[in-house]
């Protein structure tokens, strides 16, 4: 029913989901055995109004046709998540009641086919709960999804009023059973509840670096927190609650302690919880969320100048209208899917902004003062939704009404010294890169070797030099094969 409402009215306040991406996956992801990507300085240097580089779910940027469930098609794109261990991309296809998994190469290509599906037995089926009863291998309106540092996929299975966990999600076969469930005592029930263990239309999921799970229990107007969630049994109680003073109430409100239709959640590297409080047209920030008590007050707000206002401000850099999804990037930027203003907003150094602070980047619109759905293109969106930040600092952003996921990335760059001097036929030099997944270097006549260190601060070592002048080629390579290169002249006196 919610899907229909959103199709009819793009401004409705009771739809949109997801936690996107917390920084946890950047803390463990690696590119090869030598080149680390666990770098908090990794930046999404995107420019306002820039075009997407590729699209999933449709064959090109102009196509928005609903072609039925296939391995290449999306109907209503909801949550997006990236496995930090494999870099595979997951997309919740809400109206087809399934989650698609894309291999790394495919995820960076327009119109690519998914490699696996969860919630359905095959790629051409789309009925809720496979047309039957709820089970461990079915889904009904999946919303937010998140892959934690151990490769577990968490799913807000909204219409089944539960959260599912799929272990080793990047290697599971299509149609696999979930490994655990919260919100229900088992896999075969789908009851609503306002209790310490029950849920009512959960839509947002994310974890922090300690493995604590945060669930947006939307219709209950609250956030449930499960400590060390992967160790809990089916139907376990939540440990804490935000948005309500206790576990037995579900009142909506507009204050520092209340919410109205909360949706997406994300935890940043500083342990701050960000919440898309959609019906209040704001994003809330809870500092030190690991220690805050039940019903604790938010520490900051974006989209409103105070905690008691809820009406959407006129479109501009400080306004939000139905902000459903949030994603905290490792460089401190907070990305928000500003659904009803048809745009994605980036707040640099979000934790340091004053209440009502302005966004710094806008995608989906040419500037901060325009709104409304544009024609489907690489720059125009209709239903700005969930966001996931990839290992290169780029974005995968779901575009709900246009049935697709857009990929935005910055220019691949590499910096290296123009000249260095070897000692005893050996030389070490350092450099930086941006928007790449690999930095490699090549001596004359030799193979490429991966640089060591961090992508943003790498190191190369050349040995066995016999020529007086050696030109070493350095390349930064992105997952979509875009490259940047430099030549380092190594003098060997």
CSV table of C-alpha atoms in Angstrom, one decimal:
chain,number,residue,atom,x,y,z
A,1,UNK,CA,0.0,0.0,0.0
A,2,UNK,CA,2.8,2.4,0.8
A,3,UNK,CA,4.4,1.8,-2.6
A,4,UNK,CA,1.1,2.8,-4.3
A,5,UNK,CA,0.9,5.9,-2.1
A,6,UNK,CA,4.3,7.0,-3.1
A,7,UNK,CA,3.7,6.5,-6.8
A,8,UNK,CA,0.5,8.6,-6.6
A,9,UNK,CA,2.0,11.3,-4.4
A,10,UNK,CA,5.7,12.0,-4.5
A,11,UNK,CA,5.3,14.3,-1.5
A,12,UNK,CA,3.9,11.8,0.9
A,13,UNK,CA,5.6,11.6,4.3
A,14,UNK,CA,5.1,8.0,5.1
A,15,UNK,CA,7.7,6.5,2.8
A,16,UNK,CA,11.3,6.2,2.4
A,17,UNK,CA,14.0,4.3,4.1
A,18,UNK,CA,17.4,3.6,4.9
A,19,UNK,CA,20.4,3.8,6.8
A,20,UNK,CA,22.9,3.7,4.2
A,21,UNK,CA,26.3,3.4,5.0
A,22,UNK,CA,28.2,3.8,8.2
A,23,UNK,CA,32.0,4.1,8.2
A,24,UNK,CA,32.4,0.6,9.6
A,25,UNK,CA,33.0,-0.9,6.2
A,26,UNK,CA,35.9,1.4,5.5
A,27,UNK,CA,37.6,0.1,8.6
A,28,UNK,CA,38.0,-3.4,7.2
A,29,UNK,CA,37.9,-3.1,3.4
A,30,UNK,CA,41.1,-3.9,1.4
A,31,UNK,CA,42.1,-3.8,-2.2
A,32,UNK,CA,44.6,-6.7,-2.6
A,33,UNK,CA,46.8,-7.8,0.2
A,34,UNK,CA,49.0,-4.7,0.2
A,35,UNK,CA,46.9,-1.7,-0.5
A,36,UNK,CA,44.7,-0.6,2.4
A,37,UNK,CA,41.6,1.5,2.1
A,38,UNK,CA,40.9,2.0,5.8
A,39,UNK,CA,41.5,5.7,5.5
A,40,UNK,CA,39.2,8.3,7.3
A,41,UNK,CA,40.5,11.0,4.9
A,42,UNK,CA,38.9,9.3,1.9
A,43,UNK,CA,36.8,12.0,0.3
A,44,UNK,CA,33.8,12.2,-1.9
A,45,UNK,CA,34.9,15.3,-3.9
A,46,UNK,CA,31.7,15.6,-5.9
A,47,UNK,CA,30.5,18.8,-7.5
A,48,UNK,CA,26.9,20.2,-7.3
A,49,UNK,CA,24.8,19.3,-10.3
A,50,UNK,CA,27.3,16.8,-11.7
A,51,UNK,CA,26.1,13.9,-13.9
A,52,UNK,CA,26.1,10.3,-12.8
A,53,UNK,CA,28.6,8.0,-14.5
A,54,UNK,CA,26.5,4.8,-14.7
A,55,UNK,CA,23.1,3.4,-13.8
A,56,UNK,CA,21.7,0.1,-12.5
A,57,UNK,CA,18.2,-1.1,-13.1
A,58,UNK,CA,17.8,0.5,-16.5
A,59,UNK,CA,19.6,0.2,-19.8
A,60,UNK,CA,20.3,3.9,-20.0
A,61,UNK,CA,19.7,7.2,-18.2
A,62,UNK,CA,16.5,8.0,-20.1
A,63,UNK,CA,14.6,4.8,-19.6
A,64,UNK,CA,12.1,4.6,-16.7
A,65,UNK,CA,9.8,1.9,-18.0
A,66,UNK,CA,8.6,-0.8,-15.6
A,67,UNK,CA,9.5,-4.0,-17.5
A,68,UNK,CA,8.8,-6.5,-14.8
A,69,UNK,CA,11.3,-8.4,-12.6
A,70,UNK,CA,14.5,-9.5,-14.4
A,71,UNK,CA,18.2,-9.7,-13.5
A,72,UNK,CA,18.7,-6.3,-15.2
A,73,UNK,CA,15.6,-4.4,-14.1
A,74,UNK,CA,14.5,-2.6,-10.9
A,75,UNK,CA,11.0,-1.5,-10.1
A,76,UNK,CA,11.1,0.7,-7.0
A,77,UNK,CA,14.7,1.1,-5.8
A,78,UNK,CA,14.9,1.4,-2.1
A,79,UNK,CA,18.0,0.6,0.1
A,80,UNK,CA,21.5,0.3,-1.3
A,81,UNK,CA,24.4,-1.3,0.5
A,82,UNK,CA,28.0,-2.3,-0.2
A,83,UNK,CA,29.8,-5.3,1.3
A,84,UNK,CA,33.1,-3.9,2.8
A,85,UNK,CA,34.8,-7.3,2.4
A,86,UNK,CA,34.0,-7.9,-1.3
A,87,UNK,CA,32.8,-4.5,-2.6
A,88,UNK,CA,29.7,-6.2,-4.1
A,89,UNK,CA,26.6,-4.0,-4.2
A,90,UNK,CA,23.1,-4.9,-2.9
A,91,UNK,CA,19.9,-3.1,-3.9
A,92,UNK,CA,16.4,-3.5,-2.2
A,93,UNK,CA,13.9,-3.7,-5.1
A,94,UNK,CA,10.9,-2.9,-2.8
A,95,UNK,CA,8.0,-3.5,-5.2
A,96,UNK,CA,9.4,-6.8,-6.4
A,97,UNK,CA,9.9,-7.9,-2.8
A,98,UNK,CA,13.5,-8.8,-3.3
A,99,UNK,CA,17.1,-7.8,-2.9
A,100,UNK,CA,19.5,-8.0,-5.9
A,101,UNK,CA,23.3,-8.6,-5.5
A,102,UNK,CA,25.7,-7.2,-8.1
A,103,UNK,CA,29.2,-8.4,-8.7
A,104,UNK,CA,31.9,-5.7,-8.4
A,105,UNK,CA,32.5,-5.4,-12.2
A,106,UNK,CA,28.8,-5.4,-12.9
A,107,UNK,CA,27.9,-2.8,-10.3
A,108,UNK,CA,30.0,-0.2,-12.1
A,109,UNK,CA,28.5,-0.8,-15.6
A,110,UNK,CA,25.2,0.7,-16.9
A,111,UNK,CA,22.3,-1.8,-17.2
A,112,UNK,CA,24.3,-4.8,-15.8
A,113,UNK,CA,22.7,-7.9,-14.6
A,114,UNK,CA,22.6,-8.9,-10.9
A,115,UNK,CA,24.3,-12.2,-9.9
A,116,UNK,CA,22.0,-13.3,-7.2
A,117,UNK,CA,18.6,-12.5,-5.7
A,118,UNK,CA,17.2,-12.9,-2.1
A,119,UNK,CA,13.5,-13.0,-1.3
A,120,UNK,CA,12.6,-14.8,-4.5
A,121,UNK,CA,13.5,-18.1,-6.0
A,122,UNK,CA,14.6,-16.6,-9.3
A,123,UNK,CA,15.0,-13.2,-11.2
A,124,UNK,CA,11.5,-13.2,-12.8
A,125,UNK,CA,9.4,-13.5,-9.7
A,126,UNK,CA,8.2,-10.5,-7.6
A,127,UNK,CA,5.3,-11.4,-5.4
A,128,UNK,CA,5.3,-10.6,-1.7
A,129,UNK,CA,6.4,-13.6,0.3
A,130,UNK,CA,6.7,-15.5,-3.0
A,131,UNK,CA,2.9,-15.4,-3.2
A,132,UNK,CA,2.4,-17.4,0.0
A,133,UNK,CA,3.1,-17.3,3.7
A,134,UNK,CA,6.0,-15.5,5.3
A,135,UNK,CA,9.1,-17.6,5.7
A,136,UNK,CA,12.9,-17.5,6.1
A,137,UNK,CA,13.4,-17.1,2.4
A,138,UNK,CA,10.7,-14.5,1.6
A,139,UNK,CA,10.4,-10.7,1.8
A,140,UNK,CA,7.5,-8.2,1.7
A,141,UNK,CA,8.4,-4.6,0.9
A,142,UNK,CA,12.1,-4.6,1.9
A,143,UNK,CA,13.3,-1.1,2.7
A,144,UNK,CA,16.7,-0.3,4.1
A,145,UNK,CA,19.6,-2.7,3.9
A,146,UNK,CA,23.1,-2.6,5.3
A,147,UNK,CA,26.2,-4.9,5.2
A,148,UNK,CA,28.3,-4.8,8.3
A,149,UNK,CA,32.0,-5.3,8.8
A,150,UNK,CA,31.7,-9.1,8.9
A,151,UNK,CA,29.8,-9.3,5.6
A,152,UNK,CA,26.3,-9.8,7.2
A,153,UNK,CA,23.4,-8.3,5.3
A,154,UNK,CA,20.7,-6.7,7.5
A,155,UNK,CA,17.3,-6.2,5.9
A,156,UNK,CA,14.4,-4.1,7.1
A,157,UNK,CA,11.6,-6.4,5.9
A,158,UNK,CA,9.0,-3.7,6.4
A,159,UNK,CA,5.6,-5.3,5.7
A,160,UNK,CA,6.7,-8.5,7.6
A,161,UNK,CA,7.5,-6.3,10.6
A,162,UNK,CA,10.9,-7.8,11.1
A,163,UNK,CA,14.6,-7.4,10.5
A,164,UNK,CA,16.5,-10.3,8.8
A,165,UNK,CA,20.2,-11.2,8.9
A,166,UNK,CA,21.9,-13.0,6.1
A,167,UNK,CA,25.4,-14.2,7.0
A,168,UNK,CA,28.2,-14.2,4.3
A,169,UNK,CA,25.7,-12.4,2.0
A,170,UNK,CA,28.2,-12.0,-0.8
A,171,UNK,CA,28.5,-15.7,-1.3
A,172,UNK,CA,25.0,-16.9,-0.6
A,173,UNK,CA,23.0,-18.6,-3.4
A,174,UNK,CA,19.9,-17.0,-4.8
A,175,UNK,CA,16.8,-17.7,-2.7
A,176,UNK,CA,18.8,-18.5,0.4
A,177,UNK,CA,17.2,-18.5,3.9
A,178,UNK,CA,18.0,-15.8,6.3
A,179,UNK,CA,20.1,-16.8,9.3
A,180,UNK,CA,18.3,-14.8,12.0
A,181,UNK,CA,15.3,-12.6,12.7
A,182,UNK,CA,14.5,-9.8,15.0
A,183,UNK,CA,11.0,-8.3,15.6
A,184,UNK,CA,9.4,-11.8,15.4
A,185,UNK,CA,9.9,-14.9,17.5
A,186,UNK,CA,10.6,-16.9,14.4
A,187,UNK,CA,10.5,-16.8,10.6
A,188,UNK,CA,6.8,-17.7,10.1
A,189,UNK,CA,5.0,-14.8,11.8
A,190,UNK,CA,4.5,-11.2,10.8
A,191,UNK,CA,2.6,-9.6,13.6
A,192,UNK,CA,2.9,-5.9,14.6
A,193,UNK,CA,3.8,-4.9,18.2
A,194,UNK,CA,4.8,-2.1,20.4
A,195,UNK,CA,7.0,-4.0,22.8
A,196,UNK,CA,10.7,-4.5,23.6
A,197,UNK,CA,10.9,-7.3,21.0
A,198,UNK,CA,8.2,-6.3,18.5
A,199,UNK,CA,8.2,-3.9,15.6
A,200,UNK,CA,5.7,-2.1,13.3
A,201,UNK,CA,6.9,-1.4,9.8
A,202,UNK,CA,10.7,-1.2,10.4
A,203,UNK,CA,12.4,0.7,7.6
A,204,UNK,CA,15.9,1.7,8.6
A,205,UNK,CA,18.9,-0.5,9.6
A,206,UNK,CA,22.6,0.1,10.3
A,207,UNK,CA,25.3,-1.1,12.6
A,208,UNK,CA,28.2,0.7,14.3
A,209,UNK,CA,31.8,-0.4,14.6
A,210,UNK,CA,31.0,-2.4,17.7
A,211,UNK,CA,28.3,-4.5,16.0
A,212,UNK,CA,25.4,-2.7,17.7
A,213,UNK,CA,22.3,-2.7,15.4
A,214,UNK,CA,20.0,0.4,15.0
A,215,UNK,CA,16.5,-0.2,13.7
A,216,UNK,CA,14.1,2.5,12.7
A,217,UNK,CA,10.7,1.2,13.9
A,218,UNK,CA,8.8,3.7,11.9
A,219,UNK,CA,5.1,3.3,12.8
A,220,UNK,CA,6.2,3.1,16.4
A,221,UNK,CA,8.1,6.4,16.0
A,222,UNK,CA,11.3,5.1,17.6
A,223,UNK,CA,14.8,3.7,17.1
A,224,UNK,CA,15.5,0.3,18.6
A,225,UNK,CA,19.1,-0.5,19.6
A,226,UNK,CA,20.3,-4.1,19.8
A,227,UNK,CA,23.8,-4.5,21.4
A,228,UNK,CA,26.1,-7.0,19.7
A,229,UNK,CA,23.1,-7.9,17.5
A,230,UNK,CA,24.7,-10.8,15.6
A,231,UNK,CA,25.0,-12.7,18.8
A,232,UNK,CA,21.3,-12.4,19.7
A,233,UNK,CA,18.8,-15.2,19.3
A,234,UNK,CA,15.6,-14.9,17.1
A,235,UNK,CA,13.1,-12.5,18.6
A,236,UNK,CA,15.5,-11.0,21.1
A,237,UNK,CA,14.6,-7.9,23.1
A,238,UNK,CA,16.1,-4.5,22.1
A,239,UNK,CA,18.5,-3.1,24.7
A,240,UNK,CA,17.5,0.6,24.3
A,241,UNK,CA,15.1,2.9,22.6
A,242,UNK,CA,15.2,6.5,21.3
A,243,UNK,CA,12.1,8.6,20.4
A,244,UNK,CA,10.1,7.1,23.2
A,245,UNK,CA,10.7,7.1,27.0
A,246,UNK,CA,10.2,3.3,27.1
A,247,UNK,CA,9.3,0.3,24.9
A,248,UNK,CA,5.5,0.4,25.3
A,249,UNK,CA,4.6,3.8,23.7
A,250,UNK,CA,4.6,4.9,20.1
A,251,UNK,CA,3.6,8.6,20.2
A,252,UNK,CA,4.8,10.9,17.5
A,253,UNK,CA,6.2,14.4,18.3
A,254,UNK,CA,8.4,17.3,17.4
A,255,UNK,CA,11.1,17.8,20.0
A,256,UNK,CA,14.7,16.8,20.8
A,257,UNK,CA,13.4,13.5,22.3
A,258,UNK,CA,10.4,12.7,19.9
A,259,UNK,CA,10.2,11.7,16.3
A,260,UNK,CA,7.5,11.6,13.6
A,261,UNK,CA,7.9,8.9,11.0
A,262,UNK,CA,11.6,8.3,11.4
A,263,UNK,CA,13.2,6.5,8.5
A,264,UNK,CA,16.9,6.1,7.6
A,265,UNK,CA,19.7,5.7,10.1
A,266,UNK,CA,23.5,5.9,9.9
A,267,UNK,CA,26.3,5.9,12.4
A,268,UNK,CA,29.5,7.9,11.7
A,269,UNK,CA,33.1,7.1,12.7
A,270,UNK,CA,32.7,9.3,15.8
A,271,UNK,CA,29.8,7.2,17.1
A,272,UNK,CA,27.1,9.7,16.2
A,273,UNK,CA,23.7,8.4,15.1
A,274,UNK,CA,22.0,10.3,12.3
A,275,UNK,CA,18.2,9.8,11.8
A,276,UNK,CA,16.1,10.9,8.9
A,277,UNK,CA,13.0,12.2,10.8
A,278,UNK,CA,11.0,12.4,7.6
A,279,UNK,CA,7.6,13.7,8.7
A,280,UNK,CA,9.3,16.5,10.7
A,281,UNK,CA,11.4,17.4,7.7
A,282,UNK,CA,14.6,17.2,9.5
A,283,UNK,CA,17.7,15.0,10.3
A,284,UNK,CA,18.6,14.4,14.0
A,285,UNK,CA,22.0,13.9,15.4
A,286,UNK,CA,22.6,11.9,18.6
A,287,UNK,CA,26.1,12.2,19.9
A,288,UNK,CA,27.7,9.3,21.9
A,289,UNK,CA,24.8,7.1,21.0
A,290,UNK,CA,26.5,4.1,22.5
A,291,UNK,CA,26.0,5.5,26.0
A,292,UNK,CA,22.8,7.5,25.7
A,293,UNK,CA,19.8,6.3,27.8
A,294,UNK,CA,16.3,5.5,26.8
A,295,UNK,CA,14.5,8.5,25.3
A,296,UNK,CA,17.7,10.5,25.2
A,297,UNK,CA,17.7,13.9,23.5
A,298,UNK,CA,19.2,14.6,20.1
A,299,UNK,CA,22.3,16.8,20.1
A,300,UNK,CA,21.7,18.6,16.8
A,301,UNK,CA,19.3,19.0,13.9
A,302,UNK,CA,19.5,19.8,10.2
A,303,UNK,CA,16.6,21.0,8.0
A,304,UNK,CA,15.2,23.0,11.0
A,305,UNK,CA,16.7,25.7,13.1
A,306,UNK,CA,15.4,24.3,16.3
A,307,UNK,CA,13.9,21.1,17.7
A,308,UNK,CA,10.2,22.2,17.8
A,309,UNK,CA,9.7,23.1,14.2
A,310,UNK,CA,8.5,20.6,11.6
A,311,UNK,CA,7.2,22.4,8.5
A,312,UNK,CA,9.5,22.1,5.4
A,313,UNK,CA,11.4,25.4,4.8
A,314,UNK,CA,11.4,26.9,1.4
A,315,UNK,CA,13.8,25.1,-0.9
A,316,UNK,CA,17.4,26.1,-0.3
A,317,UNK,CA,20.6,24.8,1.1
A,318,UNK,CA,19.3,24.7,4.7
A,319,UNK,CA,15.9,23.1,3.9
A,320,UNK,CA,14.7,19.5,3.8
A,321,UNK,CA,11.5,18.0,2.7
A,322,UNK,CA,10.8,14.4,3.6
A,323,UNK,CA,14.4,13.4,4.1
A,324,UNK,CA,14.1,9.7,4.3
A,325,UNK,CA,17.7,8.4,3.9
A,326,UNK,CA,21.0,9.3,5.5
A,327,UNK,CA,24.5,8.1,5.0
A,328,UNK,CA,27.6,9.1,7.0
A,329,UNK,CA,30.7,9.0,4.8
A,330,UNK,CA,34.2,8.5,6.4
A,331,UNK,CA,35.4,12.0,5.6
A,332,UNK,CA,32.7,13.5,7.9
A,333,UNK,CA,30.2,14.3,5.0
A,334,UNK,CA,26.6,13.4,5.7
A,335,UNK,CA,24.6,12.5,2.6
A,336,UNK,CA,20.8,12.9,2.7
A,337,UNK,CA,18.2,11.7,0.3
A,338,UNK,CA,15.9,14.8,0.2
A,339,UNK,CA,13.0,12.9,-1.3
A,340,UNK,CA,10.3,15.6,-1.9
A,341,UNK,CA,12.7,18.2,-3.1
A,342,UNK,CA,14.1,15.6,-5.5
A,343,UNK,CA,17.8,15.9,-4.6
A,344,UNK,CA,20.7,14.4,-2.7
A,345,UNK,CA,22.4,16.8,-0.3
A,346,UNK,CA,26.0,16.5,1.1
A,347,UNK,CA,26.8,18.3,4.4
A,348,UNK,CA,30.6,18.5,4.8
A,349,UNK,CA,31.8,18.2,8.4
A,350,UNK,CA,28.2,17.6,9.3
A,351,UNK,CA,28.9,17.1,13.0
A,352,UNK,CA,30.3,20.6,13.3
A,353,UNK,CA,27.4,22.4,11.7
A,354,UNK,CA,25.0,24.5,13.8
A,355,UNK,CA,21.4,23.6,13.9
A,356,UNK,CA,19.8,24.3,10.6
A,357,UNK,CA,23.2,24.5,8.9
A,358,UNK,CA,23.5,24.6,5.1
A,359,UNK,CA,24.4,21.7,2.8
A,360,UNK,CA,27.5,22.1,0.7
A,361,UNK,CA,26.7,19.8,-2.3
A,362,UNK,CA,23.5,19.1,-4.2
A,363,UNK,CA,23.0,16.3,-6.8
A,364,UNK,CA,19.8,15.8,-8.8
A,365,UNK,CA,19.3,19.6,-9.1
A,366,UNK,CA,21.4,22.2,-10.8
A,367,UNK,CA,21.5,24.3,-7.7
A,368,UNK,CA,20.1,24.6,-4.1
A,369,UNK,CA,17.1,26.8,-5.1
A,370,UNK,CA,15.4,24.5,-7.6
A,371,UNK,CA,13.2,21.6,-6.9
A,372,UNK,CA,10.8,19.2,-8.6
A,373,UNK,CA,11.3,16.1,-10.7
A,374,UNK,CA,13.4,16.6,-13.8
A,375,UNK,CA,13.3,14.4,-16.9
A,376,UNK,CA,15.1,11.2,-16.4
A,377,UNK,CA,18.8,11.8,-17.3
A,378,UNK,CA,22.2,11.5,-15.7
A,379,UNK,CA,21.5,14.7,-13.7
A,380,UNK,CA,17.7,14.6,-13.1
A,381,UNK,CA,16.0,12.4,-10.5
A,382,UNK,CA,12.5,11.6,-9.3
A,383,UNK,CA,12.4,10.3,-5.8
A,384,UNK,CA,15.9,10.8,-4.3
A,385,UNK,CA,16.3,7.9,-2.0
A,386,UNK,CA,19.0,5.8,-0.3
A,387,UNK,CA,22.7,6.4,-0.6
A,388,UNK,CA,25.7,4.2,-0.1
A,389,UNK,CA,29.3,5.4,-0.1
A,390,UNK,CA,31.8,3.2,-2.0
A,391,UNK,CA,35.5,2.5,-1.3
A,392,UNK,CA,36.5,5.2,-3.7
A,393,UNK,CA,34.4,7.9,-2.0
A,394,UNK,CA,31.7,7.9,-4.7
A,395,UNK,CA,28.0,7.3,-4.3
A,396,UNK,CA,25.4,4.8,-5.3
A,397,UNK,CA,22.1,6.6,-5.0
A,398,UNK,CA,18.6,5.0,-5.5
A,399,UNK,CA,16.1,7.0,-7.6
A,400,UNK,CA,12.8,5.5,-6.5
A,401,UNK,CA,10.3,6.7,-9.1
A,402,UNK,CA,12.6,6.3,-12.0
A,403,UNK,CA,13.3,2.7,-10.9
A,404,UNK,CA,17.1,2.9,-10.8
A,405,UNK,CA,20.3,3.4,-8.9
A,406,UNK,CA,22.7,6.1,-10.1
A,407,UNK,CA,26.5,6.1,-9.5
A,408,UNK,CA,28.3,9.4,-8.9
A,409,UNK,CA,32.1,9.7,-8.6
A,410,UNK,CA,34.8,12.3,-8.7
A,411,UNK,CA,37.7,12.6,-11.1
A,412,UNK,CA,40.4,10.0,-10.6
A,413,UNK,CA,43.6,11.7,-9.6
A,414,UNK,CA,47.1,10.7,-8.7
A,415,UNK,CA,50.0,12.8,-7.4
A,416,UNK,CA,53.6,11.7,-7.3
A,417,UNK,CA,57.0,13.5,-7.2
A,418,UNK,CA,58.4,14.5,-10.6
A,419,UNK,CA,61.9,13.4,-9.7
A,420,UNK,CA,63.6,11.3,-7.0
A,421,UNK,CA,67.2,10.1,-6.5
A,422,UNK,CA,68.1,6.5,-5.9
A,423,UNK,CA,70.7,5.3,-3.4
A,424,UNK,CA,72.4,2.0,-4.2
A,425,UNK,CA,70.0,1.3,-7.0
A,426,UNK,CA,67.0,1.7,-4.7
A,427,UNK,CA,64.4,4.5,-4.3
A,428,UNK,CA,61.3,5.1,-2.3
A,429,UNK,CA,58.7,7.7,-3.1
A,430,UNK,CA,55.3,8.6,-1.9
A,431,UNK,CA,52.1,10.2,-3.3
A,432,UNK,CA,48.4,10.5,-3.0
A,433,UNK,CA,45.3,9.5,-5.0
A,434,UNK,CA,41.6,10.3,-5.2
A,435,UNK,CA,38.6,8.2,-6.4
A,436,UNK,CA,40.7,5.1,-7.1
A,437,UNK,CA,40.7,1.6,-5.7
A,438,UNK,CA,44.2,0.7,-6.7
A,439,UNK,CA,47.6,2.5,-7.1
A,440,UNK,CA,50.3,0.7,-8.9
A,441,UNK,CA,53.6,1.4,-10.4
A,442,UNK,CA,55.8,-0.1,-13.2
A,443,UNK,CA,59.6,0.1,-13.7
A,444,UNK,CA,60.8,0.0,-17.3
A,445,UNK,CA,60.6,-3.5,-18.6
A,446,UNK,CA,58.9,-4.8,-15.4
A,447,UNK,CA,55.4,-5.7,-14.3
A,448,UNK,CA,53.0,-3.4,-12.4
A,449,UNK,CA,53.3,-3.6,-8.6
A,450,UNK,CA,50.7,-2.5,-6.1
A,451,UNK,CA,51.7,0.5,-4.0
A,452,UNK,CA,51.6,0.1,-0.2
A,453,UNK,CA,49.9,2.2,2.5
A,454,UNK,CA,46.7,4.1,2.1
A,455,UNK,CA,45.1,5.0,-1.1
A,456,UNK,CA,45.2,8.7,-0.1
A,457,UNK,CA,48.8,8.4,1.1
A,458,UNK,CA,50.7,5.5,-0.7
A,459,UNK,CA,54.3,4.5,-1.0
A,460,UNK,CA,56.3,2.9,-3.8
A,461,UNK,CA,59.7,1.2,-3.7
A,462,UNK,CA,61.8,0.5,-6.8
A,463,UNK,CA,64.9,-1.7,-6.6
A,464,UNK,CA,67.6,-3.2,-8.9
A,465,UNK,CA,68.1,0.0,-10.9
A,466,UNK,CA,71.0,-0.1,-13.3
A,467,UNK,CA,70.2,2.8,-15.7
A,468,UNK,CA,71.2,6.3,-14.8
A,469,UNK,CA,67.7,7.6,-15.6
A,470,UNK,CA,64.6,5.4,-15.0
A,471,UNK,CA,61.0,6.5,-15.8
A,472,UNK,CA,58.6,4.8,-13.4
A,473,UNK,CA,54.9,4.9,-14.4
A,474,UNK,CA,52.4,5.4,-11.6
A,475,UNK,CA,48.7,4.7,-12.2
A,476,UNK,CA,45.6,5.2,-10.0
A,477,UNK,CA,42.8,2.9,-11.2
A,478,UNK,CA,39.1,3.1,-10.4
A,479,UNK,CA,36.7,0.1,-10.2
A,480,UNK,CA,35.2,1.2,-13.5
A,481,UNK,CA,38.7,1.2,-15.1
A,482,UNK,CA,39.1,5.0,-15.2
A,483,UNK,CA,42.8,5.9,-14.7
A,484,UNK,CA,45.1,8.7,-13.9
A,485,UNK,CA,48.9,8.4,-14.4
A,486,UNK,CA,52.2,10.2,-13.6
A,487,UNK,CA,55.8,9.5,-14.7
A,488,UNK,CA,58.4,9.7,-11.9
A,489,UNK,CA,62.0,10.2,-13.1
A,490,UNK,CA,64.3,8.2,-10.8
A,491,UNK,CA,67.9,9.3,-11.1
A,492,UNK,CA,70.5,6.6,-10.3
A,493,UNK,CA,73.8,8.3,-10.0
